PDB file of C-alpha atoms in Angstrom:
ATOM      1  CA  MET A 409      27.812-121.208  48.574  1.00 79.00           C
ATOM      2  CA  ASN A 410      25.864-119.124  46.083  1.00 93.00           C
ATOM      3  CA  LEU A 411      28.034-116.111  45.348  1.00 96.00           C
ATOM      4  CA  LEU A 412      26.196-115.375  42.103  1.00 97.00           C
ATOM      5  CA  LEU A 413      22.964-114.776  44.030  1.00 98.00           C
ATOM      6  CA  VAL A 414      24.841-112.509  46.445  1.00 98.00           C
ATOM      7  CA  GLU A 415      26.212-110.568  43.485  1.00 98.00           C
ATOM      8  CA  ALA A 416      22.735-110.272  41.946  1.00 98.00           C
ATOM      9  CA  ALA A 417      21.263-109.085  45.259  1.00 98.00           C
ATOM     10  CA  LYS A 418      23.936-106.408  45.681  1.00 98.00           C
ATOM     11  CA  ARG A 419      23.424-105.280  42.095  1.00 98.00           C
ATOM     12  CA  LEU A 420      19.695-105.009  42.762  1.00 98.00           C
ATOM     13  CA  GLY A 421      20.284-103.111  45.997  1.00 98.00           C
ATOM     14  CA  SER A 422      22.412-100.533  44.184  1.00 98.00           C
ATOM     15  CA  ASP A 423      19.813 -99.971  41.445  1.00 98.00           C
ATOM     16  CA  LYS A 424      18.521 -96.512  42.342  1.00 97.00           C
ATOM     17  CA  GLU A 425      15.448 -96.571  40.110  1.00 97.00           C
ATOM     18  CA  ILE A 426      14.205 -99.863  41.524  1.00 98.00           C
ATOM     19  CA  MET A 427      14.969 -99.011  45.160  1.00 98.00           C
ATOM     20  CA  ASP A 428      13.363 -95.568  44.798  1.00 97.00           C
ATOM     21  CA  SER A 429      10.230 -97.229  43.433  1.00 97.00           C
ATOM     22  CA  TYR A 430      10.215 -99.783  46.281  1.00 97.00           C
ATOM     23  CA  TRP A 431      10.314 -96.974  48.816  1.00 96.00           C
ATOM     24  CA  ALA A 432       7.621 -94.869  47.134  1.00 96.00           C
ATOM     25  CA  TYR A 433       5.374 -97.942  46.925  1.00 95.00           C
ATOM     26  CA  HIS A 434       6.126 -98.792  50.566  1.00 95.00           C
ATOM     27  CA  GLU A 435       5.152 -95.260  51.584  1.00 94.00           C
ATOM     28  CA  ARG A 436       2.023 -95.334  49.368  1.00 93.00           C
ATOM     29  CA  GLU A 437       3.290 -92.384  47.373  1.00 94.00           C
ATOM     30  CA  GLN A 438       2.563 -94.403  44.230  1.00 95.00           C
ATOM     31  CA  ASN A 439       0.659 -97.571  43.373  1.00 95.00           C
ATOM     32  CA  TRP A 440       3.407 -99.454  41.516  1.00 97.00           C
ATOM     33  CA  PHE A 441       7.058-100.494  41.781  1.00 98.00           C
ATOM     34  CA  PHE A 442       9.730-101.378  39.222  1.00 98.00           C
ATOM     35  CA  SER A 443      10.841-104.985  38.700  1.00 98.00           C
ATOM     36  CA  PRO A 444      13.067-106.710  36.128  1.00 98.00           C
ATOM     37  CA  ASN A 445      10.634-109.656  36.054  1.00 98.00           C
ATOM     38  CA  SER A 446       8.274-109.678  33.068  1.00 97.00           C
ATOM     39  CA  ASN A 447       6.182-112.542  34.468  1.00 97.00           C
ATOM     40  CA  LEU A 448       4.660-110.932  37.547  1.00 98.00           C
ATOM     41  CA  GLU A 449       0.937-110.355  37.840  1.00 97.00           C
ATOM     42  CA  GLY A 450      -0.057-106.750  37.188  1.00 97.00           C
ATOM     43  CA  ARG A 451       3.113-105.780  35.309  1.00 97.00           C
ATOM     44  CA  THR A 452       3.252-103.437  32.344  1.00 97.00           C
ATOM     45  CA  SER A 453       6.054-102.625  29.929  1.00 97.00           C
ATOM     46  CA  LYS A 454       7.390 -99.330  28.658  1.00 97.00           C
ATOM     47  CA  PRO A 455       5.326 -97.889  25.781  1.00 95.00           C
ATOM     48  CA  HIS A 456       7.151 -97.416  22.518  1.00 89.00           C
ATOM     49  CA  ASP A 457       7.179 -93.631  22.293  1.00 89.00           C
ATOM     50  CA  LEU A 458       5.333 -90.335  22.242  1.00 94.00           C
ATOM     51  CA  PRO A 459       5.586 -87.823  19.374  1.00 95.00           C
ATOM     52  CA  ASN A 460       8.335 -85.224  19.538  1.00 95.00           C
ATOM     53  CA  SER A 461       7.476 -81.682  20.620  1.00 94.00           C
ATOM     54  CA  ASP A 462       7.189 -80.269  17.104  1.00 95.00           C
ATOM     55  CA  SER A 463       4.812 -83.016  16.045  1.00 96.00           C
ATOM     56  CA  TRP A 464       2.772 -82.622  19.245  1.00 96.00           C
ATOM     57  CA  LYS A 465       2.266 -78.900  18.628  1.00 96.00           C
ATOM     58  CA  LYS A 466       0.642 -79.680  15.271  1.00 96.00           C
ATOM     59  CA  LYS A 467      -1.930 -82.007  16.833  1.00 97.00           C
ATOM     60  CA  THR A 468      -5.411 -80.883  17.795  1.00 97.00           C
ATOM     61  CA  SER A 469      -6.609 -81.279  21.379  1.00 97.00           C
ATOM     62  CA  LYS A 470      -8.671 -84.274  20.320  1.00 97.00           C
ATOM     63  CA  GLU A 471      -5.684 -85.929  18.637  1.00 97.00           C
ATOM     64  CA  ARG A 472      -3.517 -85.355  21.704  1.00 97.00           C
ATOM     65  CA  LYS A 473      -6.080 -87.029  23.949  1.00 97.00           C
ATOM     66  CA  GLN A 474      -6.360 -89.936  21.531  1.00 97.00           C
ATOM     67  CA  ILE A 475      -2.589 -90.476  21.486  1.00 97.00           C
ATOM     68  CA  TRP A 476      -2.368 -90.334  25.291  1.00 97.00           C
ATOM     69  CA  SER A 477      -5.362 -92.671  25.648  1.00 96.00           C
ATOM     70  CA  ARG A 478      -3.726 -95.275  23.412  1.00 96.00           C
ATOM     71  CA  LEU A 479      -1.366 -96.002  26.273  1.00 97.00           C
ATOM     72  CA  SER A 480      -2.734 -98.395  28.848  1.00 96.00           C
ATOM     73  CA  LEU A 481      -3.905 -96.983  32.174  1.00 96.00           C
ATOM     74  CA  LYS A 482      -0.899 -98.545  33.917  1.00 97.00           C
ATOM     75  CA  GLN A 483       1.494 -97.031  31.387  1.00 97.00           C
ATOM     76  CA  ARG A 484      -0.078 -93.602  31.858  1.00 97.00           C
ATOM     77  CA  MET A 485       0.095 -93.948  35.644  1.00 97.00           C
ATOM     78  CA  THR A 486       3.781 -94.862  35.490  1.00 97.00           C
ATOM     79  CA  ILE A 487       4.717 -91.982  33.201  1.00 98.00           C
ATOM     80  CA  SER A 488       2.640 -89.393  35.067  1.00 97.00           C
ATOM     81  CA  THR A 489       4.262 -90.477  38.352  1.00 97.00           C
ATOM     82  CA  LEU A 490       7.768 -90.178  36.918  1.00 97.00           C
ATOM     83  CA  ALA A 491       6.866 -86.789  35.427  1.00 97.00           C
ATOM     84  CA  GLY A 492       5.840 -85.463  38.840  1.00 96.00           C
ATOM     85  CA  PHE A 493       2.065 -85.433  38.342  1.00 96.00           C
ATOM     86  CA  GLY A 494       1.354 -88.352  40.680  1.00 94.00           C
ATOM     87  CA  TYR A 495       0.019 -91.726  39.626  1.00 91.00           C
ATOM     88  CA  GLU A 496      -3.504 -90.339  39.208  1.00 91.00           C
ATOM     89  CA  GLY A 497      -2.226 -87.745  36.741  1.00 92.00           C
ATOM     90  CA  ARG A 498      -4.284 -84.947  38.206  1.00 90.00           C
ATOM     91  CA  GLY A 499      -3.612 -81.580  36.676  1.00 93.00           C
ATOM     92  CA  ILE A 500      -2.118 -82.871  33.433  1.00 97.00           C
ATOM     93  CA  ASN A 501      -2.954 -80.524  30.577  1.00 97.00           C
ATOM     94  CA  LEU A 502      -2.114 -82.205  27.280  1.00 97.00           C
ATOM     95  CA  ASP A 503      -2.419 -78.851  25.512  1.00 97.00           C
ATOM     96  CA  SER A 504       0.399 -77.445  27.636  1.00 97.00           C
ATOM     97  CA  SER A 505       3.795 -77.757  25.960  1.00 96.00           C
ATOM     98  CA  THR A 506       5.438 -77.703  29.397  1.00 97.00           C
ATOM     99  CA  HIS A 507       3.314 -80.589  30.658  1.00 98.00           C
ATOM    100  CA  PHE A 508       3.887 -82.602  27.497  1.00 97.00           C
ATOM    101  CA  SER A 509       7.652 -82.024  27.705  1.00 97.00           C
ATOM    102  CA  LYS A 510       7.642 -83.398  31.263  1.00 97.00           C
ATOM    103  CA  LEU A 511       5.669 -86.469  30.193  1.00 98.00           C
ATOM    104  CA  ARG A 512       7.907 -87.183  27.219  1.00 97.00           C
ATOM    105  CA  GLU A 513      11.075 -86.607  29.244  1.00 97.00           C
ATOM    106  CA  ALA A 514       9.811 -89.061  31.863  1.00 97.00           C
ATOM    107  CA  LEU A 515       9.168 -91.656  29.170  1.00 96.00           C
ATOM    108  CA  VAL A 516      12.452 -91.170  27.324  1.00 95.00           C
ATOM    109  CA  SER A 517      14.877 -90.563  30.194  1.00 94.00           C
ATOM    110  CA  ARG A 518      13.342 -92.059  33.341  1.00 93.00           C
ATOM    111  CA  ARG A 519      11.304 -95.036  32.104  1.00 95.00           C
ATOM    112  CA  ARG A 520      13.834 -97.809  31.488  1.00 96.00           C
ATOM    113  CA  SER A 521      12.933-100.432  28.904  1.00 96.00           C
ATOM    114  CA  ASP A 522      14.485-103.264  30.958  1.00 97.00           C
ATOM    115  CA  LEU A 523      12.040-102.754  33.842  1.00 98.00           C
ATOM    116  CA  TYR A 524       8.339-103.388  34.310  1.00 98.00           C
ATOM    117  CA  SER A 525       6.055-101.340  36.517  1.00 98.00           C
ATOM    118  CA  VAL A 526       4.118-103.751  38.722  1.00 98.00           C
ATOM    119  CA  PHE A 527       0.697-102.911  40.152  1.00 97.00           C
ATOM    120  CA  TRP A 528      -0.313-105.007  43.157  1.00 93.00           C
ATOM    121  CA  SER A 529      -3.455-103.997  44.999  1.00 82.00           C
ATOM    122  CA  ASP A 530      -4.130-104.547  48.678  1.00 75.00           C
ATOM    123  CA  ALA A 531      -6.983-103.821  51.038  1.00 68.00           C
ATOM    124  CA  SER A 532      -4.951-102.297  53.866  1.00 74.00           C
ATOM    125  CA  ASN A 533      -4.156 -98.651  54.499  1.00 75.00           C
ATOM    126  CA  GLY A 534      -0.738 -99.161  56.072  1.00 81.00           C
ATOM    127  CA  LYS A 535       2.759 -99.458  54.674  1.00 86.00           C
ATOM    128  CA  ARG A 536       3.451-101.959  51.925  1.00 90.00           C
ATOM    129  CA  TRP A 537       6.303-104.331  52.769  1.00 91.00           C
ATOM    130  CA  LEU A 538       8.535-105.531  49.938  1.00 95.00           C
ATOM    131  CA  CYS A 539      11.077-107.839  51.578  1.00 97.00           C
ATOM    132  CA  ASN A 540       9.768-110.743  49.486  1.00 97.00           C
ATOM    133  CA  VAL A 541       9.867-108.634  46.314  1.00 98.00           C
ATOM    134  CA  PHE A 542      13.556-107.881  46.851  1.00 98.00           C
ATOM    135  CA  VAL A 543      14.344-111.573  47.348  1.00 98.00           C
ATOM    136  CA  GLY A 544      12.203-112.582  44.367  1.00 98.00           C
ATOM    137  CA  ASP A 545      13.735-109.947  42.090  1.00 98.00           C
ATOM    138  CA  ALA A 546      17.254-110.954  43.165  1.00 98.00           C
ATOM    139  CA  ILE A 547      16.542-114.622  42.440  1.00 98.00           C
ATOM    140  CA  TYR A 548      15.131-113.651  39.048  1.00 98.00           C
ATOM    141  CA  LEU A 549      18.261-111.637  38.221  1.00 98.00           C
ATOM    142  CA  TYR A 550      20.369-114.597  39.343  1.00 97.00           C
ATOM    143  CA  ASN A 551      18.730-117.450  37.399  1.00 96.00           C
ATOM    144  CA  ARG A 552      15.800-115.925  35.445  1.00 96.00           C
ATOM    145  CA  LYS A 553      13.402-118.197  37.323  1.00 95.00           C
ATOM    146  CA  ASN A 554      10.153-117.064  38.897  1.00 96.00           C
ATOM    147  CA  PHE A 555      10.111-117.414  42.677  1.00 97.00           C
ATOM    148  CA  THR A 556       6.339-117.058  42.624  1.00 97.00           C
ATOM    149  CA  SER A 557       3.216-118.760  43.895  1.00 94.00           C
ATOM    150  CA  GLY A 558       0.142-119.567  41.814  1.00 90.00           C
ATOM    151  CA  ASN A 559      -0.996-115.941  41.554  1.00 93.00           C
ATOM    152  CA  ASN A 560       2.355-114.823  40.076  1.00 96.00           C
ATOM    153  CA  HIS A 561       3.258-112.920  43.234  1.00 97.00           C
ATOM    154  CA  TYR A 562       6.545-113.638  44.971  1.00 98.00           C
ATOM    155  CA  TYR A 563       6.375-116.037  47.912  1.00 98.00           C
ATOM    156  CA  ASP A 564       5.989-114.077  51.129  1.00 96.00           C
ATOM    157  CA  PRO A 565       7.963-114.899  54.310  1.00 97.00           C
ATOM    158  CA  SER A 566       5.133-116.898  55.889  1.00 97.00           C
ATOM    159  CA  GLN A 567       4.777-119.064  52.776  1.00 97.00           C
ATOM    160  CA  ILE A 568       8.519-119.727  52.761  1.00 98.00           C
ATOM    161  CA  TYR A 569       8.429-120.504  56.488  1.00 97.00           C
ATOM    162  CA  MET A 570       5.573-122.981  55.985  1.00 97.00           C
ATOM    163  CA  GLY A 571       7.526-124.785  53.268  1.00 97.00           C
ATOM    164  CA  LYS A 572       5.354-123.761  50.334  1.00 97.00           C
ATOM    165  CA  SER A 573       8.233-122.524  48.160  1.00 97.00           C
ATOM    166  CA  SER A 574      10.923-124.459  46.291  1.00 95.00           C
ATOM    167  CA  LEU A 575      13.616-123.526  48.829  1.00 97.00           C
ATOM    168  CA  ARG A 576      15.259-126.276  50.881  1.00 97.00           C
ATOM    169  CA  LYS A 577      15.363-125.758  54.638  1.00 98.00           C
ATOM    170  CA  ARG A 578      18.719-125.976  56.389  1.00 97.00           C
ATOM    171  CA  ASN A 579      18.546-128.440  59.282  1.00 95.00           C
ATOM    172  CA  ASN A 580      21.453-126.874  61.152  1.00 96.00           C
ATOM    173  CA  TYR A 581      22.535-123.252  61.382  1.00 95.00           C
ATOM    174  CA  LYS A 582      26.142-124.448  61.109  1.00 94.00           C
ATOM    175  CA  ASP A 583      25.433-125.377  57.481  1.00 96.00           C
ATOM    176  CA  VAL A 584      24.375-121.845  56.484  1.00 97.00           C
ATOM    177  CA  GLN A 585      26.334-120.345  53.593  1.00 97.00           C
ATOM    178  CA  LYS A 586      26.554-117.119  51.638  1.00 97.00           C
ATOM    179  CA  GLY A 587      23.628-116.888  49.244  1.00 98.00           C
ATOM    180  CA  ASP A 588      21.211-118.659  51.581  1.00 98.00           C
ATOM    181  CA  ILE A 589      17.822-117.172  52.431  1.00 98.00           C
ATOM    182  CA  VAL A 590      16.946-116.260  56.024  1.00 97.00           C
ATOM    183  CA  VAL A 591      13.413-115.844  57.355  1.00 97.00           C
ATOM    184  CA  PHE A 592      13.220-113.798  60.563  1.00 95.00           C
ATOM    185  CA  GLY A 593      10.321-115.225  62.550  1.00 95.00           C
ATOM    186  CA  SER A 594       7.751-115.715  59.817  1.00 95.00           C
ATOM    187  CA  SER A 595       7.330-112.121  58.663  1.00 95.00           C
ATOM    188  CA  HIS A 596      10.593-110.919  57.107  1.00 96.00           C
ATOM    189  CA  VAL A 597      13.038-112.410  54.595  1.00 97.00           C
ATOM    190  CA  GLU A 598      16.514-111.460  53.334  1.00 97.00           C
ATOM    191  CA  ILE A 599      19.514-112.903  51.469  1.00 98.00           C
ATOM    192  CA  ILE A 600      22.686-113.747  53.409  1.00 98.00           C
ATOM    193  CA  THR A 601      25.748-112.037  51.938  1.00 97.00           C
ATOM    194  CA  ASP A 602      28.459-113.046  54.411  1.00 96.00           C
ATOM    195  CA  ILE A 603      29.155-115.251  57.435  1.00 95.00           C
ATOM    196  CA  GLU A 604      30.889-113.657  60.433  1.00 89.00           C
ATOM    197  CA  ASN A 605      33.069-115.992  62.483  1.00 83.00           C
ATOM    198  CA  ASN A 606      33.630-114.146  65.751  1.00 76.00           C
ATOM    199  CA  TRP A 607      36.299-114.967  68.316  1.00 71.00           C
ATOM    200  CA  ILE A 608      34.315-114.219  71.491  1.00 67.00           C
ATOM    201  CA  ALA A 609      30.781-113.413  70.392  1.00 65.00           C
ATOM    202  CA  ASP A 610      28.459-115.915  68.733  1.00 77.00           C
ATOM    203  CA  ASN A 611      28.895-116.259  65.000  1.00 87.00           C
ATOM    204  CA  GLY A 612      26.649-114.051  62.922  1.00 92.00           C
ATOM    205  CA  PHE A 613      25.896-113.079  59.369  1.00 95.00           C
ATOM    206  CA  CYS A 614      25.304-110.124  57.084  1.00 95.00           C
ATOM    207  CA  SER A 615      22.224-109.922  54.893  1.00 96.00           C
ATOM    208  CA  ILE A 616      20.658-107.683  52.288  1.00 96.00           C
ATOM    209  CA  GLY A 617      17.017-106.891  51.689  1.00 96.00           C
ATOM    210  CA  ALA A 618      14.171-104.397  51.719  1.00 96.00           C
ATOM    211  CA  GLY A 619      10.927-103.846  53.588  1.00 92.00           C
ATOM    212  CA  ARG A 620      12.639-103.035  56.886  1.00 90.00           C
ATOM    213  CA  GLY A 621      10.877 -99.747  57.543  1.00 84.00           C
ATOM    214  CA  GLY A 622      13.248 -96.982  58.568  1.00 88.00           C
ATOM    215  CA  ASN A 623      14.051 -94.754  55.618  1.00 91.00           C
ATOM    216  CA  ARG A 624      14.800 -94.952  51.907  1.00 93.00           C
ATOM    217  CA  TYR A 625      18.430 -95.891  52.484  1.00 91.00           C
ATOM    218  CA  ASP A 626      17.431 -99.018  54.385  1.00 91.00           C
ATOM    219  CA  MET A 627      16.311-100.359  51.010  1.00 94.00           C
ATOM    220  CA  GLY A 628      18.937-102.623  49.497  1.00 96.00           C
ATOM    221  CA  ASP A 629      21.744-102.108  52.011  1.00 95.00           C
ATOM    222  CA  VAL A 630      23.737-104.834  53.768  1.00 95.00           C
ATOM    223  CA  ARG A 631      23.276-105.227  57.520  1.00 93.00           C
ATOM    224  CA  CYS A 632      25.441-107.318  59.814  1.00 91.00           C
ATOM    225  CA  ASP A 633      25.272-108.758  63.314  1.00 81.00           C
ATOM    226  CA  SER A 634      25.664-106.070  65.963  1.00 66.00           C
ATOM    227  CA  HIS A 635      28.763-107.740  67.501  1.00 49.00           C
ATOM    228  CA  LYS A 636      27.238-106.871  70.878  1.00 49.00           C
ATOM    229  CA  TRP A 637      27.504-110.390  72.230  1.00 45.00           C
ATOM    230  CA  TYR A 638      26.005-109.403  75.586  1.00 43.00           C
ATOM    231  CA  ILE A 639      22.809-108.179  73.896  1.00 42.00           C
ATOM    232  CA  GLY A 640      22.370-110.704  71.120  1.00 43.00           C
ATOM    233  CA  GLY A 641      20.883-109.883  67.761  1.00 52.00           C
ATOM    234  CA  SER A 642      18.635-111.100  64.999  1.00 85.00           C
ATOM    235  CA  ARG A 643      21.650-111.811  62.792  1.00 92.00           C
ATOM    236  CA  GLU A 644      23.239-114.322  65.129  1.00 91.00           C
ATOM    237  CA  LEU A 645      23.369-117.652  63.333  1.00 94.00           C
ATOM    238  CA  LYS A 646      22.065-119.672  66.258  1.00 93.00           C
ATOM    239  CA  ASP A 647      19.135-117.331  66.937  1.00 93.00           C
ATOM    240  CA  SER A 648      16.168-119.701  67.258  1.00 93.00           C
ATOM    241  CA  ASN A 649      13.920-117.098  65.641  1.00 94.00           C
ATOM    242  CA  ASN A 650      15.754-117.485  62.324  1.00 96.00           C
ATOM    243  CA  THR A 651      15.118-120.176  59.722  1.00 97.00           C
ATOM    244  CA  TYR A 652      17.560-120.750  56.870  1.00 98.00           C
ATOM    245  CA  TYR A 653      17.027-122.019  53.335  1.00 98.00           C
ATOM    246  CA  SER A 654      19.131-122.803  50.293  1.00 97.00           C
ATOM    247  CA  ILE A 655      18.161-122.524  46.637  1.00 94.00           C
ATOM    248  CA  LEU A 656      17.880-125.870  44.889  1.00 84.00           C
TER     249      LEU A 656
END
């Protein structure tokens, strides 16, 4: 029973900044998401600072552009997104005190130093699914280990299902415990937070995760078996579509 992983997953699910970034990335409103993991491919850290407003006013237009350009492209994209200009930063006027105030406020108040903005590209035009990112981030918060494949991306559900990760497969659903990992089919993954022992209906479980579709508030919440024994449900322990794993 891995209650520390459950605790880490719930803490992650209640982190508004991270969950908001998951959702915006899922919806393609921005091209990055926040993660506590400094080892992921495509991550960038928070820049040190921007000048205060009084100092900025004394700069020439050329100096302002030079200061802004010293930040990496990924850092600029993150700050411009948080400031409300979008990740492409269209319309930013560095000579506008109002625009600069928004950029600096985003950096100081909304860009946490304990998080990294992660830029992962993909060739599709559809939604981006982050169920594996939630599980990977939760594992990282739990033991500071990287649940990643060779490209420093988190293992996706199909890789876990095919046995490519370090997780150990449970041979019997009766052995499943809190803190285990469940793969639904081979395309979705979550962390089990509780086991439900029902009197009449089949035993089920509760799990937490992301990448479920729906709306923003489906990110990081706990879902349980429906208790509708006559219908069945994906969170019934004996559902043959589910595969269970424990962390070594």
